[in-house]
Amino acid sequence: MSSIIIPKHESFPKKNYSKANDSHPISSINTNISEVAKNKQENITRFSPSLNNTECNDLTMRKVIMQNIHSNPSTAKRQIQLAMRKKFSGFIDTICSTKPFNYLINSDLYCEVQQHNITCLVFRQAFR
């Protein structure tokens, strides 16, 4: 179970970061993870999906969202929700918007995808 606060990319400065050592917060995190993975290949160091990508921890969920996302947020959330019910158990919530949004979720299964100027977040509700 993980609690996740994900800052939206709009909060970072709009700058073209082309080198791995540039100061962009996201590129430095990704670079550090890549370097650790390269340096420790013989020891087979693996990171949990949530460390590799804070926006999605399930590839099947990502695929379902990408196959069902639509340019209209209302249509997208309904299509995605219907497809998710066929693939996943539990209570799955779906949020789609054309505007940036912030969220805090408690979930073991989540994915956020942006396509067609729509951002959709899908997650399974956590039970205590």
Coordinates of N, CA and C in Angstrom, one line a residue:
M1 N 0.9 -1.2 0.0 CA 0.0 0.0 0.0 C 0.9 1.2 0.0
S2 N 0.6 2.2 -0.8 CA 1.4 3.4 -0.8 C 0.6 4.6 -0.9
S3 N 1.1 5.7 -0.2 CA 0.5 7.0 -0.3 C 1.3 7.8 -1.2
I4 N 0.7 8.4 -2.2 CA 1.5 9.1 -3.2 C 1.0 10.5 -3.4
I5 N 1.9 11.5 -3.4 CA 1.6 12.8 -3.8 C 2.4 13.1 -5.0
I6 N 1.8 13.4 -6.1 CA 2.5 13.5 -7.4 C 2.3 15.0 -7.8
P7 N 3.4 15.7 -7.9 CA 3.3 17.1 -8.4 C 3.1 17.0 -9.9
K8 N 2.3 17.9 -10.4 CA 2.1 18.0 -11.9 C 3.3 18.6 -12.5
H9 N 3.6 18.2 -13.7 CA 4.8 18.7 -14.5 C 4.7 20.2 -14.8
E10 N 3.5 20.8 -14.7 CA 3.4 22.2 -15.0 C 4.1 23.1 -14.0
S11 N 4.4 22.5 -12.8 CA 5.0 23.3 -11.8 C 6.5 23.4 -12.0
F12 N 7.1 22.6 -12.9 CA 8.5 22.7 -13.2 C 8.8 23.8 -14.2
P13 N 9.9 24.4 -14.2 CA 10.2 25.5 -15.2 C 10.2 24.9 -16.6
K14 N 9.7 25.7 -17.5 CA 9.6 25.3 -18.9 C 11.0 25.6 -19.5
K15 N 11.8 24.6 -19.7 CA 13.2 24.7 -20.2 C 13.5 23.4 -20.9
N16 N 14.3 23.5 -21.9 CA 14.8 22.3 -22.7 C 16.0 21.8 -22.0
Y17 N 15.8 20.7 -21.3 CA 16.9 20.0 -20.6 C 17.4 18.9 -21.4
S18 N 18.6 19.1 -22.1 CA 19.0 18.1 -23.0 C 20.1 17.2 -22.5
K19 N 20.8 17.6 -21.4 CA 21.9 16.8 -20.9 C 21.5 16.1 -19.6
A20 N 22.1 14.9 -19.3 CA 21.7 14.2 -18.1 C 22.1 14.9 -16.8
N21 N 23.0 15.8 -16.9 CA 23.4 16.5 -15.6 C 22.7 17.8 -15.5
D22 N 21.8 18.2 -16.3 CA 21.0 19.4 -16.1 C 20.2 19.3 -14.8
S23 N 19.7 20.5 -14.4 CA 19.2 20.5 -13.0 C 17.7 20.3 -13.0
H24 N 17.0 19.8 -14.0 CA 15.6 19.5 -14.0 C 15.3 18.4 -13.0
P25 N 14.4 18.5 -12.0 CA 14.2 17.5 -11.0 C 13.8 16.2 -11.5
I26 N 13.0 16.1 -12.5 CA 12.6 14.7 -13.0 C 13.8 14.1 -13.7
S27 N 14.5 14.8 -14.6 CA 15.6 14.1 -15.3 C 16.7 13.7 -14.4
S28 N 16.9 14.4 -13.3 CA 18.0 13.9 -12.4 C 17.5 12.7 -11.6
I29 N 16.3 12.6 -11.3 CA 15.8 11.3 -10.7 C 15.9 10.2 -11.6
N30 N 15.4 10.3 -12.8 CA 15.5 9.3 -13.8 C 16.9 8.9 -14.1
T31 N 17.8 9.8 -14.2 CA 19.2 9.5 -14.5 C 19.8 8.7 -13.3
N32 N 19.5 9.1 -12.1 CA 20.0 8.4 -11.0 C 19.6 7.0 -10.9
I33 N 18.3 6.7 -11.2 CA 17.8 5.4 -11.3 C 18.5 4.6 -12.4
S34 N 18.6 5.2 -13.5 CA 19.3 4.5 -14.6 C 20.7 4.1 -14.3
E35 N 21.4 5.1 -13.7 CA 22.8 4.8 -13.3 C 23.0 3.7 -12.3
V36 N 22.1 3.7 -11.3 CA 22.1 2.6 -10.3 C 21.9 1.3 -11.0
A37 N 20.9 1.2 -11.9 CA 20.6 0.0 -12.6 C 21.7 -0.5 -13.4
K38 N 22.4 0.4 -14.1 CA 23.6 0.0 -14.9 C 24.7 -0.5 -14.1
N39 N 25.0 0.2 -13.0 CA 26.1 -0.1 -12.1 C 25.9 -1.4 -11.3
K40 N 24.7 -1.8 -11.1 CA 24.4 -3.0 -10.3 C 23.8 -4.1 -11.1
Q41 N 24.0 -4.2 -12.4 CA 23.4 -5.2 -13.2 C 23.8 -6.6 -12.7
E42 N 25.1 -6.8 -12.4 CA 25.5 -8.1 -12.0 C 24.9 -8.5 -10.7
N43 N 24.5 -7.6 -9.8 CA 23.8 -7.9 -8.6 C 22.3 -8.0 -8.8
I44 N 21.8 -7.7 -10.0 CA 20.4 -7.7 -10.3 C 19.6 -6.8 -9.3
T45 N 19.9 -5.6 -9.2 CA 19.2 -4.6 -8.4 C 17.9 -4.2 -9.1
R46 N 16.8 -4.3 -8.5 CA 15.5 -4.0 -9.1 C 14.8 -3.0 -8.2
F47 N 14.1 -2.1 -8.8 CA 13.3 -1.1 -8.1 C 11.8 -1.5 -8.3
S48 N 11.0 -1.2 -7.3 CA 9.6 -1.4 -7.4 C 9.1 -0.5 -8.5
P49 N 8.0 -0.9 -9.1 CA 7.4 0.0 -10.2 C 7.1 1.4 -9.8
S50 N 6.7 1.6 -8.5 CA 6.4 2.9 -8.1 C 7.6 3.8 -8.0
L51 N 8.8 3.2 -7.8 CA 10.0 4.0 -7.8 C 10.5 4.4 -9.2
N52 N 10.3 3.5 -10.2 CA 10.6 3.8 -11.5 C 9.7 4.8 -12.2
N53 N 8.5 4.8 -11.9 CA 7.5 5.7 -12.5 C 6.4 6.0 -11.5
T54 N 6.5 7.2 -11.0 CA 5.5 7.6 -10.0 C 4.1 7.8 -10.5
E55 N 3.9 7.7 -11.8 CA 2.6 8.0 -12.4 C 1.9 6.7 -12.7
C56 N 2.6 5.5 -12.8 CA 1.9 4.3 -13.1 C 2.7 3.1 -12.6
N57 N 2.0 2.2 -11.9 CA 2.7 1.0 -11.4 C 2.2 -0.3 -11.9
D58 N 1.4 -0.2 -13.0 CA 0.9 -1.4 -13.6 C 0.8 -1.3 -15.1
L59 N 1.5 -2.1 -15.9 CA 1.5 -2.0 -17.3 C 0.2 -2.4 -18.0
T60 N -0.5 -3.3 -17.4 CA -1.8 -3.7 -18.0 C -2.8 -2.6 -17.8
M61 N -2.7 -1.9 -16.7 CA -3.6 -0.8 -16.5 C -3.3 0.4 -17.5
R62 N -2.0 0.6 -17.7 CA -1.6 1.6 -18.6 C -2.2 1.3 -20.0
K63 N -2.0 0.1 -20.4 CA -2.5 -0.4 -21.8 C -4.0 -0.2 -21.9
V64 N -4.7 -0.6 -20.9 CA -6.2 -0.4 -20.9 C -6.6 1.1 -21.1
I65 N -5.9 1.9 -20.3 CA -6.2 3.4 -20.4 C -5.9 3.9 -21.8
M66 N -4.7 3.5 -22.3 CA -4.3 4.0 -23.7 C -5.3 3.5 -24.8
Q67 N -5.8 2.3 -24.6 CA -6.7 1.8 -25.6 C -8.1 2.4 -25.5
N68 N -8.5 3.0 -24.4 CA -9.8 3.5 -24.2 C -9.9 5.0 -24.0
I69 N -8.8 5.7 -23.9 CA -8.8 7.1 -23.7 C -9.5 7.8 -24.9
H70 N -10.2 8.9 -24.7 CA -10.9 9.6 -25.8 C -10.7 11.1 -25.6
S71 N -10.9 11.8 -26.6 CA -10.7 13.3 -26.5 C -11.7 14.0 -25.7
N72 N -12.8 13.3 -25.3 CA -13.8 13.9 -24.4 C -13.6 13.2 -23.1
P73 N -13.3 14.0 -22.0 CA -13.1 13.4 -20.7 C -14.2 12.5 -20.2
S74 N -15.5 12.9 -20.4 CA -16.6 12.2 -19.9 C -16.7 10.8 -20.6
T75 N -16.5 10.8 -21.9 CA -16.5 9.6 -22.7 C -15.3 8.7 -22.2
A76 N -14.2 9.3 -22.1 CA -13.0 8.6 -21.7 C -13.1 7.9 -20.4
K77 N -13.6 8.6 -19.4 CA -13.7 7.9 -18.0 C -14.7 6.7 -18.1
R78 N -15.8 6.9 -18.8 CA -16.8 5.8 -18.9 C -16.2 4.6 -19.7
Q79 N -15.5 4.8 -20.8 CA -14.9 3.7 -21.5 C -13.8 3.0 -20.7
I80 N -13.0 3.8 -20.1 CA -11.9 3.3 -19.3 C -12.4 2.5 -18.1
Q81 N -13.4 3.0 -17.4 CA -14.0 2.4 -16.2 C -14.6 1.0 -16.6
L82 N -15.3 1.0 -17.8 CA -15.9 -0.3 -18.2 C -14.8 -1.3 -18.5
A83 N -13.8 -0.9 -19.2 CA -12.7 -1.8 -19.5 C -11.9 -2.3 -18.3
M84 N -11.8 -1.4 -17.3 CA -11.1 -1.8 -16.1 C -11.8 -2.8 -15.3
R85 N -13.1 -2.7 -15.3 CA -14.0 -3.7 -14.5 C -13.7 -5.1 -15.1
K86 N -13.5 -5.3 -16.3 CA -13.2 -6.6 -17.0 C -11.9 -7.1 -16.6
K87 N -10.9 -6.3 -16.3 CA -9.5 -6.7 -16.0 C -9.1 -6.8 -14.6
F88 N -9.7 -6.0 -13.7 CA -9.3 -5.8 -12.3 C -10.4 -6.0 -11.3
S89 N -10.0 -6.6 -10.2 CA -11.0 -6.8 -9.1 C -11.0 -5.6 -8.2
G90 N -11.9 -5.5 -7.3 CA -12.0 -4.4 -6.3 C -12.7 -3.2 -6.9
F91 N -12.7 -2.1 -6.1 CA -13.3 -0.8 -6.5 C -12.3 0.0 -7.3
I92 N -12.5 0.2 -8.5 CA -11.6 1.0 -9.4 C -12.3 2.4 -9.6
D93 N -11.5 3.4 -9.3 CA -12.0 4.8 -9.6 C -11.3 5.3 -10.8
T94 N -12.0 6.2 -11.6 CA -11.4 6.8 -12.8 C -11.7 8.3 -12.8
I95 N -10.7 9.1 -13.1 CA -10.8 10.5 -13.2 C -10.2 10.9 -14.5
C96 N -10.9 11.7 -15.3 CA -10.3 12.2 -16.5 C -10.6 13.7 -16.6
S97 N -9.6 14.5 -17.1 CA -9.8 15.9 -17.1 C -8.9 16.5 -18.2
T98 N -9.3 17.7 -18.7 CA -8.5 18.5 -19.7 C -7.7 19.5 -18.9
K99 N -7.9 19.7 -17.6 CA -7.2 20.6 -16.8 C -6.3 19.9 -15.8
P100 N -5.2 20.5 -15.4 CA -4.3 19.9 -14.4 C -5.0 19.7 -13.1
F101 N -4.7 18.6 -12.4 CA -5.3 18.4 -11.1 C -4.3 17.7 -10.2
N102 N -4.4 17.9 -8.9 CA -3.6 17.3 -7.9 C -4.4 16.3 -7.2
Y103 N -3.7 15.3 -6.6 CA -4.5 14.3 -5.9 C -3.6 13.6 -4.9
L104 N -4.2 13.0 -3.9 CA -3.5 12.2 -2.9 C -4.4 10.9 -2.8
I105 N -3.8 9.8 -3.1 CA -4.5 8.5 -3.1 C -3.7 7.5 -2.2
N106 N -4.5 6.5 -1.6 CA -3.9 5.4 -0.9 C -4.3 4.2 -1.8
S107 N -3.3 3.6 -2.5 CA -3.7 2.6 -3.4 C -2.4 1.7 -3.7
D108 N -2.7 0.4 -4.0 CA -1.6 -0.5 -4.4 C -1.5 -0.6 -5.9
L109 N -2.5 -0.1 -6.6 CA -2.6 -0.2 -8.0 C -3.1 1.1 -8.6
Y110 N -2.3 1.8 -9.4 CA -2.7 3.1 -10.0 C -2.0 3.4 -11.3
C111 N -2.6 4.2 -12.1 CA -1.9 4.6 -13.3 C -2.5 6.0 -13.8
E112 N -1.6 6.9 -14.2 CA -2.0 8.1 -14.8 C -1.5 8.2 -16.2
V113 N -2.3 8.5 -17.2 CA -1.9 8.6 -18.6 C -2.4 9.9 -19.2
Q114 N -1.6 10.5 -20.0 CA -2.0 11.7 -20.7 C -1.9 11.5 -22.2
Q115 N -3.0 11.7 -22.9 CA -3.1 11.5 -24.3 C -4.3 12.4 -24.8
H116 N -4.2 12.9 -26.0 CA -5.3 13.7 -26.6 C -5.6 14.9 -25.7
N117 N -4.6 15.5 -25.1 CA -4.8 16.6 -24.1 C -5.7 16.3 -23.0
I118 N -5.9 15.0 -22.7 CA -6.7 14.5 -21.6 C -5.8 13.8 -20.6
T119 N -5.9 14.0 -19.4 CA -5.2 13.2 -18.4 C -6.2 12.4 -17.6
C120 N -5.9 11.1 -17.6 CA -6.8 10.1 -16.8 C -6.0 9.4 -15.7
L121 N -6.6 9.4 -14.6 CA -6.0 8.7 -13.4 C -7.0 7.6 -13.1
V122 N -6.5 6.4 -12.9 CA -7.2 5.2 -12.5 C -6.5 4.6 -11.3
F123 N -7.3 4.2 -10.3 CA -6.7 3.6 -9.1 C -7.7 2.7 -8.5
R124 N -7.1 1.6 -7.8 CA -8.0 0.7 -7.0 C -8.0 1.3 -5.6
Q125 N -9.2 1.4 -5.0 CA -9.4 1.8 -3.7 C -8.7 0.9 -2.7
A126 N -8.0 1.5 -1.7 CA -7.4 0.7 -0.7 C -8.3 0.5 0.5
F127 N -8.3 -0.7 1.1 CA -9.2 -1.0 2.2 C -8.3 -1.1 3.4
R128 N -8.7 -0.6 4.6 CA -7.9 -0.7 5.8 C -8.4 -1.8 6.7

